[in-house]
GROMACS .gro file of C-alpha atoms in nm:
model
  261
    1MET     CA    1  15.999  14.599  -0.303
    2LYS     CA    2  15.723  14.777  -0.530
    3LYS     CA    3  15.547  14.517  -0.599
    4LEU     CA    4  15.464  14.415  -0.284
    5LEU     CA    5  15.411  14.744  -0.220
    6LEU     CA    6  15.135  14.688  -0.506
    7LEU     CA    7  15.026  14.433  -0.377
    8SER     CA    8  14.958  14.473  -0.047
    9ILE     CA    9  14.733  14.804  -0.123
   10CYS     CA   10  14.541  14.512  -0.358
   11LEU     CA   11  14.492  14.359  -0.075
   12ILE     CA   12  14.325  14.570   0.170
   13PHE     CA   13  14.117  14.689  -0.210
   14SER     CA   14  14.006  14.357  -0.203
   15LEU     CA   15  13.888  14.354   0.159
   16LYS     CA   16  13.727  14.674   0.175
   17ILE     CA   17  13.485  14.551  -0.152
   18VAL     CA   18  13.412  14.254   0.108
   19SER     CA   19  13.366  14.422   0.390
   20GLN     CA   20  13.100  14.635   0.225
   21GLU     CA   21  12.891  14.414   0.090
   22ARG     CA   22  12.840  14.175   0.420
   23ARG     CA   23  12.594  14.358   0.574
   24SER     CA   24  12.580  14.394   0.953
   25PHE     CA   25  12.394  14.519   1.241
   26PHE     CA   26  12.268  14.856   1.200
   27TYR     CA   27  12.153  14.983   1.509
   28ALA     CA   28  11.997  15.328   1.609
   29SER     CA   29  11.779  15.551   1.812
   30ILE     CA   30  11.453  15.733   1.685
   31TYR     CA   31  11.345  16.118   1.839
   32ASP     CA   32  11.149  16.367   1.797
   33GLU     CA   33  11.138  16.710   2.008
   34VAL     CA   34  10.987  16.579   2.289
   35GLY     CA   35  11.142  16.204   2.384
   36ALA     CA   36  11.160  15.862   2.217
   37VAL     CA   37  10.917  15.746   1.916
   38SER     CA   38  10.851  15.412   2.054
   39ASN     CA   39  10.666  15.154   1.702
   40ALA     CA   40  10.848  15.330   1.425
   41HIS     CA   41  10.880  15.130   1.084
   42ILE     CA   42  11.193  15.135   0.970
   43ILE     CA   43  11.279  14.953   0.602
   44ASN     CA   44  11.630  14.878   0.396
   45LEU     CA   45  11.478  14.973   0.093
   46ASN     CA   46  11.776  14.684  -0.123
   47THR     CA   47  11.694  14.441   0.135
   48LYS     CA   48  11.283  14.414   0.195
   49GLN     CA   49  11.364  14.332   0.502
   50GLY     CA   50  11.187  14.583   0.801
   51THR     CA   51  11.151  14.608   1.155
   52PHE     CA   52  11.004  14.825   1.401
   53SER     CA   53  11.180  15.038   1.664
   54ASN     CA   54  11.148  14.954   2.084
   55ASP     CA   55  10.999  15.132   2.340
   56ALA     CA   56  11.324  15.358   2.391
   57GLY     CA   57  11.375  15.439   2.007
   58GLU     CA   58  11.565  15.239   1.910
   59PHE     CA   59  11.594  14.933   1.650
   60ARG     CA   60  11.887  14.749   1.456
   61ILE     CA   61  11.881  14.636   1.049
   62LEU     CA   62  12.037  14.386   0.900
   63ALA     CA   63  12.216  14.675   0.615
   64LYS     CA   64  12.578  14.778   0.442
   65PRO     CA   65  12.754  15.118   0.320
   66ASN     CA   66  12.473  15.266   0.023
   67ASP     CA   67  12.179  15.096   0.177
   68THR     CA   68  11.877  15.286   0.165
   69LEU     CA   69  11.685  15.306   0.476
   70ARG     CA   70  11.313  15.482   0.520
   71LEU     CA   71  11.144  15.562   0.870
   72SER     CA   72  10.808  15.657   0.908
   73PHE     CA   73  10.521  15.664   1.143
   74VAL     CA   74  10.150  15.819   1.103
   75GLY     CA   75  10.196  16.208   1.248
   76TYR     CA   76  10.595  16.209   1.171
   77GLU     CA   77  10.715  16.280   0.848
   78THR     CA   78  10.864  16.001   0.579
   79LYS     CA   79  11.219  16.000   0.637
   80LYS     CA   80  11.538  15.805   0.369
   81ILE     CA   81  11.898  15.790   0.512
   82VAL     CA   82  12.133  15.663   0.246
   83VAL     CA   83  12.422  15.425   0.536
   84LYS     CA   84  12.746  15.592   0.579
   85ILE     CA   85  13.068  15.300   0.647
   86ASN     CA   86  13.110  15.512   0.966
   87HIS     CA   87  12.745  15.460   1.065
   88PHE     CA   88  12.884  15.028   1.227
   89GLY     CA   89  13.130  15.280   1.465
   90LEU     CA   90  13.145  15.313   1.839
   91HIS     CA   91  12.931  15.607   1.816
   92GLU     CA   92  12.548  15.639   1.856
   93ASN     CA   93  12.423  15.673   1.590
   94THR     CA   94  12.063  15.907   1.652
   95ILE     CA   95  11.788  15.958   1.369
   96GLN     CA   96  11.522  16.255   1.429
   97LEU     CA   97  11.172  16.269   1.271
   98THR     CA   98  10.978  16.593   1.257
   99LYS     CA   99  10.604  16.579   1.311
  100VAL     CA  100  10.395  16.714   1.039
  101PRO     CA  101   9.999  16.836   1.125
  102ILE     CA  102   9.692  16.656   1.047
  103GLU     CA  103   9.400  16.818   0.785
  104LEU     CA  104   9.066  16.702   0.892
  105ASN     CA  105   8.845  16.619   0.666
  106GLU     CA  106   8.572  16.935   0.600
  107VAL     CA  107   8.307  16.886   0.786
  108GLU     CA  108   7.911  16.981   0.653
  109ILE     CA  109   7.712  17.102   0.916
  110LYS     CA  110   7.380  17.058   0.861
  111GLU     CA  111   6.975  17.165   0.919
  112HIS     CA  112   6.851  16.948   1.166
  113ASN     CA  113   6.594  16.927   1.444
  114LEU     CA  114   6.685  16.807   1.759
  115LEU     CA  115   6.663  16.969   2.099
  116GLY     CA  116   6.957  16.871   2.297
  117TYR     CA  117   6.725  16.656   2.468
  118ILE     CA  118   6.815  16.285   2.470
  119SER     CA  119   6.516  16.133   2.596
  120THR     CA  120   6.394  16.320   2.232
  121ASP     CA  121   6.598  16.323   2.012
  122THR     CA  122   6.706  15.965   2.043
  123LYS     CA  123   6.371  15.921   1.846
  124HIS     CA  124   6.470  16.154   1.544
  125ILE     CA  125   6.813  15.970   1.484
  126LYS     CA  126   6.830  15.690   1.273
  127SER     CA  127   7.154  15.453   1.256
  128GLU     CA  128   7.231  15.170   1.054
  129LYS     CA  129   7.226  14.832   1.191
  130GLU     CA  130   7.535  14.674   1.102
  131ILE     CA  131   7.499  14.282   0.929
  132ASN     CA  132   7.806  14.081   1.001
  133ALA     CA  133   7.837  13.741   1.087
  134LYS     CA  134   7.802  13.800   1.448
  135THR     CA  135   7.514  14.012   1.445
  136LEU     CA  136   7.338  13.739   1.228
  137LYS     CA  137   7.479  13.516   1.495
  138LEU     CA  138   7.586  13.282   1.263
  139PRO     CA  139   7.770  12.996   1.463
  140PHE     CA  140   8.140  13.011   1.490
  141ALA     CA  141   8.110  13.345   1.425
  142GLY     CA  142   8.423  13.595   1.495
  143SER     CA  143   8.644  13.240   1.557
  144ARG     CA  144   8.935  13.211   1.435
  145ILE     CA  145   8.934  13.040   1.075
  146LEU     CA  146   9.076  12.704   1.052
  147THR     CA  147   9.346  12.631   0.845
  148PRO     CA  148   9.259  12.242   0.559
  149ALA     CA  149   9.439  12.030   0.798
  150GLU     CA  150   9.285  12.193   1.114
  151ARG     CA  151   8.917  12.183   0.930
  152ARG     CA  152   8.926  11.851   0.799
  153LEU     CA  153   9.054  11.698   1.160
  154HIS     CA  154   8.707  11.898   1.279
  155THR     CA  155   8.563  11.781   1.056
  156ALA     CA  156   8.618  11.407   1.165
  157MET     CA  157   8.617  11.372   1.474
  158SER     CA  158   8.269  11.594   1.496
  159SER     CA  159   7.972  11.480   1.446
  160SER     CA  160   7.630  11.614   1.338
  161ALA     CA  161   7.429  11.372   1.518
  162GLY     CA  162   7.368  11.356   1.910
  163ILE     CA  163   7.552  10.989   1.922
  164PRO     CA  164   7.909  11.100   1.765
  165ILE     CA  165   7.926  10.800   1.584
  166ASP     CA  166   8.137  10.922   1.273
  167PRO     CA  167   8.435  11.026   1.511
  168LEU     CA  168   8.405  10.632   1.582
  169LEU     CA  169   8.421  10.490   1.209
  170ASN     CA  170   8.703  10.771   1.169
  171TRP     CA  171   8.965  10.696   1.441
  172ILE     CA  172   8.913  10.321   1.347
  173SER     CA  173   8.957  10.331   0.983
  174GLY     CA  174   9.267  10.509   1.085
  175ARG     CA  175   9.143  10.830   0.913
  176ILE     CA  176   9.203  11.053   1.257
  177LYS     CA  177   9.542  10.956   1.274
  178LYS     CA  178   9.643  10.999   0.911
  179LEU     CA  179   9.446  11.350   0.960
  180LYS     CA  180   9.652  11.475   1.275
  181LYS     CA  181  10.000  11.399   1.022
  182LEU     CA  182   9.909  11.578   0.789
  183LYS     CA  183   9.844  11.897   1.079
  184ALA     CA  184  10.228  11.819   1.182
  185ILE     CA  185  10.308  11.880   0.913
  186GLU     CA  186  10.195  12.196   0.803
  187ASP     CA  187  10.257  12.377   1.155
  188LYS     CA  188  10.610  12.199   1.057
  189GLU     CA  189  10.567  12.375   0.741
  190LYS     CA  190  10.484  12.740   0.918
  191ARG     CA  191  10.767  12.708   1.150
  192ILE     CA  192  10.974  12.618   0.893
  193GLN     CA  193  10.811  12.931   0.651
  194LEU     CA  194  10.808  13.116   0.958
  195ILE     CA  195  11.186  13.118   1.032
  196HIS     CA  196  11.313  13.155   0.678
  197ASN     CA  197  11.101  13.457   0.609
  198ASN     CA  198  11.234  13.616   0.935
  199TYR     CA  199  11.612  13.521   0.972
  200HIS     CA  200  11.697  13.404   0.600
  201ILE     CA  201  11.951  13.739   0.583
  202PHE     CA  202  12.096  13.661   0.934
  203ILE     CA  203  12.178  13.309   0.859
  204LYS     CA  204  12.306  13.400   0.484
  205HIS     CA  205  12.519  13.730   0.571
  206GLU     CA  206  12.599  13.685   0.959
  207LEU     CA  207  12.618  13.255   1.017
  208ARG     CA  208  12.803  13.244   0.656
  209ILE     CA  209  12.561  12.937   0.504
  210LEU     CA  210  12.596  12.878   0.194
  211GLN     CA  211  12.235  13.007   0.026
  212GLN     CA  212  12.153  12.654  -0.132
  213ASP     CA  213  12.179  12.538   0.226
  214ILE     CA  214  11.989  12.752   0.393
  215SER     CA  215  11.704  12.561   0.345
  216ARG     CA  216  11.892  12.262   0.438
  217PHE     CA  217  11.985  12.437   0.785
  218ILE     CA  218  11.619  12.531   0.885
  219TYR     CA  219  11.492  12.253   0.831
  220PHE     CA  220  11.848  12.087   1.016
  221SER     CA  221  11.712  12.351   1.375
  222GLU     CA  222  11.409  12.263   1.321
  223GLU     CA  223  11.466  11.950   1.332
  224ALA     CA  224  11.677  11.952   1.675
  225ASP     CA  225  11.584  11.778   1.974
  226ASP     CA  226  11.674  12.099   2.185
  227PHE     CA  227  11.371  12.336   1.948
  228LYS     CA  228  11.158  12.462   2.108
  229HIS     CA  229  10.851  12.656   1.935
  230SER     CA  230  10.839  12.927   2.242
  231LEU     CA  231  11.183  13.017   2.092
  232LEU     CA  232  10.982  13.129   1.762
  233ASN     CA  233  10.839  13.478   1.939
  234ASN     CA  234  11.225  13.525   2.069
  235GLU     CA  235  11.475  13.671   1.885
  236VAL     CA  236  11.791  13.726   2.101
  237ALA     CA  237  11.723  13.333   2.162
  238MET     CA  238  11.635  13.239   1.864
  239ILE     CA  239  11.970  13.397   1.731
  240SER     CA  240  12.122  13.270   1.993
  241PHE     CA  241  11.954  12.896   1.883
  242LEU     CA  242  12.103  12.981   1.524
  243LYS     CA  243  12.443  13.044   1.609
  244GLU     CA  244  12.426  12.736   1.741
  245LYS     CA  245  12.301  12.528   1.622
  246SER     CA  246  12.533  12.646   1.254
  247GLU     CA  247  12.823  12.492   1.373
  248VAL     CA  248  12.682  12.116   1.470
  249PHE     CA  249  12.555  12.170   1.120
  250LYS     CA  250  12.915  12.278   0.942
  251LYS     CA  251  13.068  12.047   1.118
  252LEU     CA  252  12.829  11.772   0.955
  253ASN     CA  253  12.856  11.930   0.568
  254PRO     CA  254  13.256  11.924   0.597
  255LYS     CA  255  13.295  11.985   0.283
  256ASN     CA  256  13.059  12.252   0.192
  257TYR     CA  257  13.286  12.402   0.544
  258PRO     CA  258  13.594  12.233   0.497
  259GLU     CA  259  13.743  12.520   0.802
  260HIS     CA  260  13.506  12.322   1.041
  261LYS     CA  261  13.630  11.958   0.982
   0.00000   0.00000   0.00000
């Protein structure tokens, strides 16, 4: 009987340790003396992952007991809180930020010969002209900087002369087709990196994908027939999509995930 009791205590203690190691979503709302604080920056100092509060001051972030969260926003004191196990209960977590006065730099008032009339004062005011690509009217000033693959493709499909001979020759030689493939590969790698940066902790701790399988799982999900680029801009839809793909991925890899045979 004593052995059974001791075994039960050890089992409960082990389960408690495991639950503390696994990160879950920490939900909370941020307020000040007036109301909700939106766009406050929250970062988990242990995982280096961050997020922002929405218009209602609400946010969620992956955390576990003893993780430290730092909350900051312009005009407020930066606040740090240590996550406790009771923060994951049913009660609502609310965090209050305190406003701080903003001190302005000292302004030095100098004598001037202005009279208070626009017609005469504008003649005495010297202004420094801003020099940049736009003011110099350089080609493509203000446009988005092209990636290496986009730049090569743009060059191959453009012609410095009036007659588009170069694009025609590049098309015949197959250069344009090759550059389009390179751009498609570059775009794919961007999507893969974006998914990894935003969801790798969720994939590991919530979907229970093994560390060595995370990259392979992300490629598997991105190459799925029902993957849409719009998912990258919708966190809720992306999480639902990854959950669905994790079940398929585990069934295809029964050696690593025997419970999904």
